[in-house]
Tab-separated table of C-alpha atoms in Angstrom:
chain	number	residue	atom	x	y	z
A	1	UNK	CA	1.923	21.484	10.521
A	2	UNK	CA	1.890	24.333	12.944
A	3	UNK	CA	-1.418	24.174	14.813
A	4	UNK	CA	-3.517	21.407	15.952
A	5	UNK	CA	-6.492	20.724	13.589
A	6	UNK	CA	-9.012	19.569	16.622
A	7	UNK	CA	-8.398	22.500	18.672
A	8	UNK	CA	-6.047	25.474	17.286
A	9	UNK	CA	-3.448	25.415	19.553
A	10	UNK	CA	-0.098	25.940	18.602
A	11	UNK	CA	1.282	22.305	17.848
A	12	UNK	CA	5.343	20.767	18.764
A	13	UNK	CA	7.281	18.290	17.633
A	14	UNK	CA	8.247	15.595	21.193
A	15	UNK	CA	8.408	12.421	21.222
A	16	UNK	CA	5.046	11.081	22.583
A	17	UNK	CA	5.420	8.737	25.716
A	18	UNK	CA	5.652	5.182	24.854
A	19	UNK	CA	6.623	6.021	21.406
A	20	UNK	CA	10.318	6.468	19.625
A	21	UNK	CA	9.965	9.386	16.818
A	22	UNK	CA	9.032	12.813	17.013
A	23	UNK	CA	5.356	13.646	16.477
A	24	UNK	CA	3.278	16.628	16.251
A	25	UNK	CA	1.404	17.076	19.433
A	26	UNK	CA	-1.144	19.384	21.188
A	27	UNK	CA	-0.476	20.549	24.627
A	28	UNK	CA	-3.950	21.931	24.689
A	29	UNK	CA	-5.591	19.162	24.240
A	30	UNK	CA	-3.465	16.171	23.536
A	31	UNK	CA	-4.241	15.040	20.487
A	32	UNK	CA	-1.074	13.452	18.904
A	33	UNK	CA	-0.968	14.029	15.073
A	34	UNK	CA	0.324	11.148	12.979
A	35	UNK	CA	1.819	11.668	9.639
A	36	UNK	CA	2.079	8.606	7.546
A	37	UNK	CA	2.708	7.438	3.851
A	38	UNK	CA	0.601	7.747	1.190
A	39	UNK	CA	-0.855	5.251	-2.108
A	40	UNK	CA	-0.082	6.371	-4.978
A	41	UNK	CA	-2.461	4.120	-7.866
A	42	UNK	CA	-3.112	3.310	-11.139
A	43	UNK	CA	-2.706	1.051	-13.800
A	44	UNK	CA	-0.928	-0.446	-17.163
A	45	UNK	CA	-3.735	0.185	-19.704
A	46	UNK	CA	-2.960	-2.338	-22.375
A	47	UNK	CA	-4.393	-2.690	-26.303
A	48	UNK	CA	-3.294	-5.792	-28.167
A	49	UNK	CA	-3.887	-5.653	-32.075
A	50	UNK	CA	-2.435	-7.969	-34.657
A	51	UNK	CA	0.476	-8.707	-32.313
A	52	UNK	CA	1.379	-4.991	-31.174
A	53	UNK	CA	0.999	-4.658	-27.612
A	54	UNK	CA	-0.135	-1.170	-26.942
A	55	UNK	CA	0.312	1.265	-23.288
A	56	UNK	CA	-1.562	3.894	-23.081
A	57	UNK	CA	0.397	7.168	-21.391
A	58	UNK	CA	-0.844	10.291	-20.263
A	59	UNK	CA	1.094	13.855	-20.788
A	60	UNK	CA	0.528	16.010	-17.254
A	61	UNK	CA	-0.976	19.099	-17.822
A	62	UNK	CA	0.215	19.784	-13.837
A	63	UNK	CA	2.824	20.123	-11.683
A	64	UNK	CA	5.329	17.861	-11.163
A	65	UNK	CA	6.539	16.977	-14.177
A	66	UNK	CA	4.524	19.019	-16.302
A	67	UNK	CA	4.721	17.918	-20.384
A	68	UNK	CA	6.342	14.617	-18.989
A	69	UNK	CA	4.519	11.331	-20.208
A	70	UNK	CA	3.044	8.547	-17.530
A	71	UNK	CA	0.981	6.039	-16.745
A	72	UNK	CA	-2.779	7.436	-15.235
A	73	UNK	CA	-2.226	7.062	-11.580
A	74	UNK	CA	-2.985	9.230	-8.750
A	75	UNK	CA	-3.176	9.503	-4.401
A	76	UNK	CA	-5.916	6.396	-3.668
A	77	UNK	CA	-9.219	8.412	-1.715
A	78	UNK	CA	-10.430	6.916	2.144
A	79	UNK	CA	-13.155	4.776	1.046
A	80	UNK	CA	-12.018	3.122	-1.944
A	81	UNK	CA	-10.222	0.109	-2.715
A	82	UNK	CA	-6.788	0.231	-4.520
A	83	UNK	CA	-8.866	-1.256	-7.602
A	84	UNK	CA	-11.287	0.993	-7.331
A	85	UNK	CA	-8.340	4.024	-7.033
A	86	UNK	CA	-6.997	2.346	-10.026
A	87	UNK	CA	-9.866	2.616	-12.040
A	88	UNK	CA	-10.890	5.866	-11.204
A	89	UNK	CA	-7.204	7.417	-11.813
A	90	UNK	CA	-7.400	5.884	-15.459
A	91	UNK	CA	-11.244	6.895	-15.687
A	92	UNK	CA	-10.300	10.374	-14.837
A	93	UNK	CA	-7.051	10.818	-15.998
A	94	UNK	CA	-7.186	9.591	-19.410
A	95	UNK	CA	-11.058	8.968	-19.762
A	96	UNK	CA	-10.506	5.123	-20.266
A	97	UNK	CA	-12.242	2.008	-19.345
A	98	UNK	CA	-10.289	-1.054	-17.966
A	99	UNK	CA	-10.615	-4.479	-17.173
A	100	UNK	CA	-7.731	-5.069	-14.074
A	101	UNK	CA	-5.727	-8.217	-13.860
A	102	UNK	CA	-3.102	-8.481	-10.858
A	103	UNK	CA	-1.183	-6.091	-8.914
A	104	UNK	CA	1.699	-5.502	-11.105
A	105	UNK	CA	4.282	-3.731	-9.184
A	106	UNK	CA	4.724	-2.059	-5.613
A	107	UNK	CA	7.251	0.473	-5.767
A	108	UNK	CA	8.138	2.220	-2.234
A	109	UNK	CA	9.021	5.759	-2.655
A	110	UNK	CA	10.485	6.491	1.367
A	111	UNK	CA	12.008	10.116	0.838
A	112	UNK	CA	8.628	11.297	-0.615
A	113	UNK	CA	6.414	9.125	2.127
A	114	UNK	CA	5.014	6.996	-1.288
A	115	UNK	CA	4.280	3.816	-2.051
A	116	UNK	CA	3.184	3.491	-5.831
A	117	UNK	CA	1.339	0.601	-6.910
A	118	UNK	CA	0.248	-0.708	-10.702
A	119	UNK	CA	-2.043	-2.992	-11.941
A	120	UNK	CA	-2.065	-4.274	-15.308
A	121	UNK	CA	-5.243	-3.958	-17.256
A	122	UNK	CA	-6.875	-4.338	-20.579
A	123	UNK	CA	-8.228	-1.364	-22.037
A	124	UNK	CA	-12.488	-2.368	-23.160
A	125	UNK	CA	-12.459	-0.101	-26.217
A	126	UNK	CA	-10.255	3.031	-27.797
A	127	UNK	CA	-12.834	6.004	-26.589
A	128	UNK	CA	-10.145	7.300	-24.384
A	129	UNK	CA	-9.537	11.284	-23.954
A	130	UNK	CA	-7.020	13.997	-22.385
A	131	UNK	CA	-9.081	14.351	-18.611
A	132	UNK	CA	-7.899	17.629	-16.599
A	133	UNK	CA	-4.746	16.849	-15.237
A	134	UNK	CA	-3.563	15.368	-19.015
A	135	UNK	CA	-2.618	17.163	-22.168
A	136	UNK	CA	-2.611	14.215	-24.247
A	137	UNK	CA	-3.875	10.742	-23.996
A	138	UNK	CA	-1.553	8.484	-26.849
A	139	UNK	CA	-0.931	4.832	-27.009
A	140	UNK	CA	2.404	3.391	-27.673
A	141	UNK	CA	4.783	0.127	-28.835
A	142	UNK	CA	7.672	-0.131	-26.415
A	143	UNK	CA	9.589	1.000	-29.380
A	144	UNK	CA	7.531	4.223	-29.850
A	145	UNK	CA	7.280	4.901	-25.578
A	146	UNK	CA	9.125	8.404	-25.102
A	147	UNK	CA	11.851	6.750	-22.460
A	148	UNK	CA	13.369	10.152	-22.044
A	149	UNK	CA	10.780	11.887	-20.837
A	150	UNK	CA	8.939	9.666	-18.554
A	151	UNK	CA	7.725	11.994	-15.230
A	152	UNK	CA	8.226	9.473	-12.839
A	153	UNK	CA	11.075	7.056	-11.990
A	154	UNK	CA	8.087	4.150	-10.658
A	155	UNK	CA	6.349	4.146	-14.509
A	156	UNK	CA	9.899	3.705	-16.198
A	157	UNK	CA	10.631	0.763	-13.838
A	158	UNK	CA	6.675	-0.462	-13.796
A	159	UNK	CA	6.702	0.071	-18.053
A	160	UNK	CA	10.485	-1.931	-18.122
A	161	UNK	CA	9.373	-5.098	-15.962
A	162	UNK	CA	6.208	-4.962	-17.678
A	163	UNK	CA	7.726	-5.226	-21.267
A	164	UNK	CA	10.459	-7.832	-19.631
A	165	UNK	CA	7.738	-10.030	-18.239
A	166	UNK	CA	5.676	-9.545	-21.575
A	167	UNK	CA	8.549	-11.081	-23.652
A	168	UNK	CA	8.571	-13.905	-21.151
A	169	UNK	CA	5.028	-14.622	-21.104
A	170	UNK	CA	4.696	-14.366	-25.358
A	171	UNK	CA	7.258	-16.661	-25.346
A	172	UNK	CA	6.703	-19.608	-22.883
A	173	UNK	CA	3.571	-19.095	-21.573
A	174	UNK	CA	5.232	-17.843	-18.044
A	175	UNK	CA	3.018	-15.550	-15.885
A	176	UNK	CA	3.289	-11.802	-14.867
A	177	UNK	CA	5.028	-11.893	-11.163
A	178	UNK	CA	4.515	-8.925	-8.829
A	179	UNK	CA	7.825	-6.317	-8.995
A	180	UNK	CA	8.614	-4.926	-6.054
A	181	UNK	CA	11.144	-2.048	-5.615
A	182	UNK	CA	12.633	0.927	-3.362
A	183	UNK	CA	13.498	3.907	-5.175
A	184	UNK	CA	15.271	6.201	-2.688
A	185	UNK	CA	16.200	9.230	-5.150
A	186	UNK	CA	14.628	11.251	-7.158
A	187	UNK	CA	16.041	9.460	-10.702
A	188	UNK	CA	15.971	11.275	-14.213
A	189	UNK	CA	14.177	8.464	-15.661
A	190	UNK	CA	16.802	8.163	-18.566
B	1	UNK	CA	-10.422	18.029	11.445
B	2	UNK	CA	-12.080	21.429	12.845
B	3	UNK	CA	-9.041	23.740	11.903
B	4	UNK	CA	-6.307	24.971	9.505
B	5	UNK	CA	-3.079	23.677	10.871
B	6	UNK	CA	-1.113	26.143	8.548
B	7	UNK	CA	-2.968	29.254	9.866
B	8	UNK	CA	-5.469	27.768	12.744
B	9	UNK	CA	-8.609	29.318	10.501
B	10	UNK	CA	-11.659	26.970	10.744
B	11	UNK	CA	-11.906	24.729	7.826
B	12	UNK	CA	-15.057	23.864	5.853
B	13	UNK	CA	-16.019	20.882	4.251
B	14	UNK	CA	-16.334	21.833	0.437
B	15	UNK	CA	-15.114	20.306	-3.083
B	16	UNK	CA	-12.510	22.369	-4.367
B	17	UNK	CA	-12.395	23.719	-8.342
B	18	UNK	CA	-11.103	20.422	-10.457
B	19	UNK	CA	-12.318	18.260	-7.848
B	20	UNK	CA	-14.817	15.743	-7.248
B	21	UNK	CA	-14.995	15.196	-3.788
B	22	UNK	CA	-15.584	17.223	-0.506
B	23	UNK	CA	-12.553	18.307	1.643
B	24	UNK	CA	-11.496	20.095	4.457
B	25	UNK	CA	-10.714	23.482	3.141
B	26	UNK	CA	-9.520	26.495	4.755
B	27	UNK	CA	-10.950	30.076	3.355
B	28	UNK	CA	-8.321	32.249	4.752
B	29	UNK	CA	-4.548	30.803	3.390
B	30	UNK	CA	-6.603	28.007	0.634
B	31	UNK	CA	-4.991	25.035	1.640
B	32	UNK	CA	-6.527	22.165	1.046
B	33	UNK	CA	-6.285	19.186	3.647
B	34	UNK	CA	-6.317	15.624	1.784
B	35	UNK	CA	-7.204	12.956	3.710
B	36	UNK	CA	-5.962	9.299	2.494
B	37	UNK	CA	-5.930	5.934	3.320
B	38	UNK	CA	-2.921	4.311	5.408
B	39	UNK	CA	-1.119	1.337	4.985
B	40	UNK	CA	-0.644	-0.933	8.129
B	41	UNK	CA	2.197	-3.694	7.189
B	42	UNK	CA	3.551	-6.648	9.249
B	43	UNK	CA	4.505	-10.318	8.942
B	44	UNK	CA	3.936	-13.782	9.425
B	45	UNK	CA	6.804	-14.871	11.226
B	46	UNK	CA	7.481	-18.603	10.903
B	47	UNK	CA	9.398	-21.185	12.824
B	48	UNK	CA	10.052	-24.533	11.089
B	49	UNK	CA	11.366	-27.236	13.522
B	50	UNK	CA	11.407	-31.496	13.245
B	51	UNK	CA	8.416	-30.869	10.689
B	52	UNK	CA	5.993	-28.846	12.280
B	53	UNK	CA	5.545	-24.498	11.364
B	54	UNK	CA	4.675	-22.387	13.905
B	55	UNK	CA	3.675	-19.070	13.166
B	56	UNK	CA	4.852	-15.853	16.117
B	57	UNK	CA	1.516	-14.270	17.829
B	58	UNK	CA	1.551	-11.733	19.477
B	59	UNK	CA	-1.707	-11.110	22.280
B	60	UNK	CA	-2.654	-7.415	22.217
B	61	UNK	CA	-2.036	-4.735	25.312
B	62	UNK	CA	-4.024	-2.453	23.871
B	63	UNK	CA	-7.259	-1.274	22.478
B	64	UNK	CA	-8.740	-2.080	19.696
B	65	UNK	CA	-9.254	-5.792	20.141
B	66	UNK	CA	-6.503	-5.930	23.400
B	67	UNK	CA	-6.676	-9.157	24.795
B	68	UNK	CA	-6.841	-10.981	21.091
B	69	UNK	CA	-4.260	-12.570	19.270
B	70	UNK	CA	-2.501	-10.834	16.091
B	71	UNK	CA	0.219	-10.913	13.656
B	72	UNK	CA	2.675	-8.446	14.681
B	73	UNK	CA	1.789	-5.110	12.678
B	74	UNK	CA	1.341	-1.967	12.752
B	75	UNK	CA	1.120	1.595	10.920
B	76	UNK	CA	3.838	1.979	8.316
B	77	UNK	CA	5.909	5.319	9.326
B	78	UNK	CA	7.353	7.829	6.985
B	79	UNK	CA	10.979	7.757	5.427
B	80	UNK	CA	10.994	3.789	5.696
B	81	UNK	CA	9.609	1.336	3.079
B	82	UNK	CA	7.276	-1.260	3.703
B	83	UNK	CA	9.772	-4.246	4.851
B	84	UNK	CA	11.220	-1.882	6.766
B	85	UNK	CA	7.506	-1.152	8.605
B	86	UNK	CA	7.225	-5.243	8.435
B	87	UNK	CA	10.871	-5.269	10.558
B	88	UNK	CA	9.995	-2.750	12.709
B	89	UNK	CA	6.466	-3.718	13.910
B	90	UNK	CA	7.743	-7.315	14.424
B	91	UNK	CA	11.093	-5.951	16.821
B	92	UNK	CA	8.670	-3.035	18.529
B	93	UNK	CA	5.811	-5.847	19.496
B	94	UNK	CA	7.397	-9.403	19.332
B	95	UNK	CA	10.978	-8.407	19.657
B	96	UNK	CA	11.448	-10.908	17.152
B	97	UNK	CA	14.891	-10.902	14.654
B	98	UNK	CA	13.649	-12.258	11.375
B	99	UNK	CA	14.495	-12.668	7.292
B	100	UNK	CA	11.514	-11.141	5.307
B	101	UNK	CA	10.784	-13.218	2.260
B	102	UNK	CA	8.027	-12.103	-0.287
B	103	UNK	CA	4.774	-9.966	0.140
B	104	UNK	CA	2.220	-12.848	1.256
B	105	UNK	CA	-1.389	-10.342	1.361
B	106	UNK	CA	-2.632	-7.371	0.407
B	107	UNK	CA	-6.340	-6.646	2.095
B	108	UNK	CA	-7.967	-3.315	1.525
B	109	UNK	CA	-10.315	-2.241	4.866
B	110	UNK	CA	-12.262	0.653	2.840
B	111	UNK	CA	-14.241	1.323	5.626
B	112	UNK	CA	-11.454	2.241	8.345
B	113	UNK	CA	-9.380	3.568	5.379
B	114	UNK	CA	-6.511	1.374	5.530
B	115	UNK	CA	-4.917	-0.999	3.284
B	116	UNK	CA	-3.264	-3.977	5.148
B	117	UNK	CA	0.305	-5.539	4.192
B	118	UNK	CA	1.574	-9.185	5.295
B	119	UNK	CA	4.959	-10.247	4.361
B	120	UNK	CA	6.521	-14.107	4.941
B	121	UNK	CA	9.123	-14.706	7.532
B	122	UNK	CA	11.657	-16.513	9.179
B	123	UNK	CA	12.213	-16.512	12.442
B	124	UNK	CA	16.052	-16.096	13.363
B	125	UNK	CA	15.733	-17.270	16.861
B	126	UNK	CA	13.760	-17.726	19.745
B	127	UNK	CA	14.559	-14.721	21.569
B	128	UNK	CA	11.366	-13.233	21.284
B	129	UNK	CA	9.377	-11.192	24.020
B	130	UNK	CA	6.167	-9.373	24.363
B	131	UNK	CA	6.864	-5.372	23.350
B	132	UNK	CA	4.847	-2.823	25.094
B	133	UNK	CA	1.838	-3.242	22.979
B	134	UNK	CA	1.763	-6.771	23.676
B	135	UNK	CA	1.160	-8.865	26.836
B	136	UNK	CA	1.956	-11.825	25.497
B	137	UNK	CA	4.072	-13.337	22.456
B	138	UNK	CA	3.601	-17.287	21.319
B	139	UNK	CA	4.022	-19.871	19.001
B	140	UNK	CA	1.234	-21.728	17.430
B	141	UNK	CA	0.956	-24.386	15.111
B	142	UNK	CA	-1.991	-24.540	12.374
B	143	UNK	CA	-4.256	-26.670	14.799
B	144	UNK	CA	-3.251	-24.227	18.288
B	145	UNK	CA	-4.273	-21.253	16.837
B	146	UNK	CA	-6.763	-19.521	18.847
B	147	UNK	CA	-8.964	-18.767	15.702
B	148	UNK	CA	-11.737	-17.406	17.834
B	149	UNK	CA	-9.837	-15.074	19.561
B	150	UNK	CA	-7.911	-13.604	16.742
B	151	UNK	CA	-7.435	-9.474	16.962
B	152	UNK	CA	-8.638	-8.734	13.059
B	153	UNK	CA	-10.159	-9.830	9.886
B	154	UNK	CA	-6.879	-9.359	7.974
B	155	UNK	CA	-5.124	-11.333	10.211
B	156	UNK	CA	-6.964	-14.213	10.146
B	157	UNK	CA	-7.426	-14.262	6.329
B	158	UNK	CA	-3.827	-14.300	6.225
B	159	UNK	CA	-3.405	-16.980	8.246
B	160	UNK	CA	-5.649	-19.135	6.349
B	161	UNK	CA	-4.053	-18.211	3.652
B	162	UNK	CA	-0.510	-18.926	4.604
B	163	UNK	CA	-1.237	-22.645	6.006
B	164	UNK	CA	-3.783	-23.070	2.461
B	165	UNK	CA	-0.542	-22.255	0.610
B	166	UNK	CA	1.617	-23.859	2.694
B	167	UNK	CA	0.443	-27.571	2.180
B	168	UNK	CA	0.739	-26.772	-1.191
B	169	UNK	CA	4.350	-25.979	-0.869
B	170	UNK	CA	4.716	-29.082	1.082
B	171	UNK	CA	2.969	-31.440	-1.534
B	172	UNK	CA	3.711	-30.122	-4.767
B	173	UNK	CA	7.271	-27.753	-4.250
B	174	UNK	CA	4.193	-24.886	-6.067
B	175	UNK	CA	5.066	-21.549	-4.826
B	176	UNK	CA	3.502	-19.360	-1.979
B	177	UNK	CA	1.047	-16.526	-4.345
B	178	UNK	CA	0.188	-13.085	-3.063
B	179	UNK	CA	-2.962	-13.221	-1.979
B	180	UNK	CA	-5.358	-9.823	-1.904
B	181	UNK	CA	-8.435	-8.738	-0.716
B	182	UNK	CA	-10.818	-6.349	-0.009
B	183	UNK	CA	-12.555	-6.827	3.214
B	184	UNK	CA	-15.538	-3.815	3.876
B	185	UNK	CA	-17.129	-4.312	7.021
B	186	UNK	CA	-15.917	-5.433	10.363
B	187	UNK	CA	-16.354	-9.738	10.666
B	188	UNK	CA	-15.953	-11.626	13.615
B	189	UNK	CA	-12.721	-14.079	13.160
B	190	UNK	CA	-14.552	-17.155	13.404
């Protein structure tokens, strides 16, 4: 940020008064210009069919991680809740329709000012399609999910915990439990 | 937002190519200014002594709602994680040394564009004092709580929520749930 965005001045970075970090203010006309994290949304489109349990990935067809496989998910929009983000990043993403169930994991992402969150979710039918961030739309087994080339570091660890807790719940009838994490580094998902 | 603050050019609302909604768009360098939701994240300090919880309040010093009674919060900052926004918030305005346990609530505000974050906590001690944005700081059991003159609608959900779950704890040894919600116009506390 170089100039103020209410009145064109020339921005700095001080220390407002009564505050402790560095922020980007207007001498002009004051304004003080905050710079906070952002949501990152989306959800664990699931297909069950005599027994396989099915995720639906997305292959990005932009930048980052271009050709690299994840889970539809994008920045949540002012007006909307995180549901509502989550359904619209799958809608648009990967053209599918969901039911959601809980919030699934909440993944804190500090060095890129992120927090990424998933909900689980039932996919209503198999009309699904590529939208224009994706090359490819493809469901998958855990077996089949290409672990190497996962884009982001939060769907490997939201896709893990999710197949943990689904060998949990097939078993004994436990529940999914919210996954919380910090990832601090940019990880090669491998 | 009236200007570019890359270049200081007047921006114009307009939906970019590939994009569904309107944004604040500058003609002359093309940058396109997103504008998301933020995430405001606290706790709900507790203080268990010869059977009774209290829960920390803190009265506000400033607008909006100064003079009512909050959980300590505020907006999460970049480069720290959301327990560390929960930490921070609950030093800056309670100056108040606790041990975070889970994430308690999770209430979306679509309409102000925030997402609200409550965490449990333990109190470490009783060397609490009112920060700068607070003139006062408090205990209060379940029946002292000044639920008419609580600050926000996410902070009294969450305290309802916290002593609802909390005689459950007591009763049964079940566990304390995340609770969410979304929350879309402004309510009075009581």
């Amino acid at each position: 940020m170089k100039f103020c965005s209410e009145c064109a001045h020339p921005v700095s970075l001080q220390i407002p008064p009564d505050d402790t970090r560095p922020r980007f203010v207007c001498s002009n006309c004051g304004t003080i210009h905050y710079q906070n994290p952002k949501m990152v949304v989306g959800s664990i489109p699931v297909w069950e069919h005599e027994g396989e349990t099915r995720i639906l990935l997305c292959k990005r067809a932009i930048e980052p991680r271009l050709g690299y496989w994840t889970l539809p998910a994008g920045f949540m929009e002012n007006n909307e809740t995180t549901e509502d983000a989550a359904r619209r990043e799958t809608e648009e993403e990967a053209g599918a329709k969901i039911t959601l169930h809980g919030l699934f994991s909440m993944i804190n992402v500090p060095h890129v000012h992120q927090v990424h969150l998933f909900y689980r979710a039932t996919l209503l039918d198999l009309d699904y399609a590529a939208g224009i961030e994706s090359l490819e739309v493809e469901m998958f087994t855990e077996a089949e999910i290409p672990w190497e080339d996962i884009a982001f570091p939060t769907v490997a660890y939201t896709l893990k915990a999710f197949f943990s807790d689904l060998k949990l719940v097939q078993k004994n009838d436990a529940k999914f439990a919210l996954h919380t994490e910090d990832i601090y580094k940019p990880m090669r998902s491998n």
